[in-house]
């Protein structure tokens, strides 16, 4: 139980259903759907659709989606809702340049958005309510307006430059040249009309007809290779979850092209240590060293397996993990791993469990804040820039190519006990997500913390050759990390954000968590 003398949040506790998101309006929409008799899939899609309106800097229908679904709390199934490059993509376009990256505001950075197909696929297979009912809360927010919350206002102000590039985007998101303040009411009526069209027509309302035609026209005017056929051909893909055991539980992730495999690698490394008996400094150091090794592997190999097959079991084998452990020295930092590619930043994560214990772990993103900044004004679609993460030069597994998915950082997670799902969870924060998954699970299973306390613990992240520490970590730890050879810095912003729901079958209750780094909350009934 938490110390009520200290700041923090209590666990959300309920019997009939629970939702946890990074925005209160999205959480409320999900709970309202559950109270009306909808299931966890209905509620999760309702919540993420709302977030695409009220957190436009983080997510939207112009982005991508991944999901893990555990029907009635059983074995999860996975859906890859990320999009591919156009079939006519010129793989050599940036090959002669100096940059390793695809320009973040270029049309090549815009792969076919996969979110709407993923939402519709989930609803068709697992939903219980009409799509129109599920999208109604998002349509209401878009057409009638929503209040800007504190974290959203902060992000909007910090990343306004991205929507200043496109006059149409600036007119929508910076009317009068002003960034919204906390409590300002904003609306997205064109987006609301597009959501209404999708509610009537399903995926065809986005991937065919006037909405798709406008997105293609906007992108081709900028030099993109996109065609209406690329949009019409897009489909989400059923994939088999990958997993690793940890302290008597099993952690499940989506396979590459996501980075969930890196989270499993970190956990496999940590499992060789008595983490619960280590000092705080030792835990931070160990997580940093395991993260360096897993991310170096990720950056060298993870990609679209349709174009460059890989075997997840190889990276989780005793031989590979054993070599990583042998290379770790607890009193000295290993060689820094500077990051030479793009920075992966923003997303939203949603988890819902309903009265029948259907569990959903879903993540949706437009990648960088406000995505590519490329905006289709008539349909209100702000397009993501996930293709920014491709390597510009051919030859790398994650290099730019036609009809190819880029390596993704967004990853939903699911904790299992035997054949039963016991905790859908996710940690937002771009590159941090894999390290964040491992750290969160370790906080729960090694330190014995409840999921709210585990989410609230101070965070560190070893990335781009430096060990970043949140300012809630003590100066003594900072100094000790430097003594061990880490290049240490304080973070300018909080690292990531976490939501989770613990399923307690013995008592018939659900325990929800949403950490303080975002505006959201966990709520049940």
PDB file of C-alpha atoms in Angstrom, residues 147-150 153 156-157 178-186:
ATOM      1  CA  UNK A 147     -10.757  21.186 -23.503  1.00  0.00           C
ATOM      2  CA  UNK A 148      -6.982  21.190 -23.860  1.00  0.00           C
ATOM      3  CA  UNK A 149      -5.348  19.407 -20.920  1.00  0.00           C
ATOM      4  CA  UNK A 150      -1.979  20.337 -19.324  1.00  0.00           C
ATOM      5  CA  UNK A 153      -0.845  22.054 -24.026  1.00  0.00           C
ATOM      6  CA  UNK A 156       1.577  21.591 -28.418  1.00  0.00           C
ATOM      7  CA  UNK A 157       3.672  24.572 -27.400  1.00  0.00           C
ATOM      8  CA  UNK A 178      -1.528  30.905 -31.268  1.00  0.00           C
ATOM      9  CA  UNK A 179      -0.835  27.736 -29.321  1.00  0.00           C
ATOM     10  CA  UNK A 180      -3.788  26.695 -27.138  1.00  0.00           C
ATOM     11  CA  UNK A 181      -3.570  27.199 -23.402  1.00  0.00           C
ATOM     12  CA  UNK A 182      -4.764  24.830 -20.698  1.00  0.00           C
ATOM     13  CA  UNK A 183      -8.563  24.821 -20.738  1.00  0.00           C
ATOM     14  CA  UNK A 184      -8.949  26.299 -24.226  1.00  0.00           C
ATOM     15  CA  UNK A 185     -11.687  24.636 -26.267  1.00  0.00           C
ATOM     16  CA  UNK A 186     -10.641  23.367 -29.681  1.00  0.00           C
TER      17      UNK A 186
END
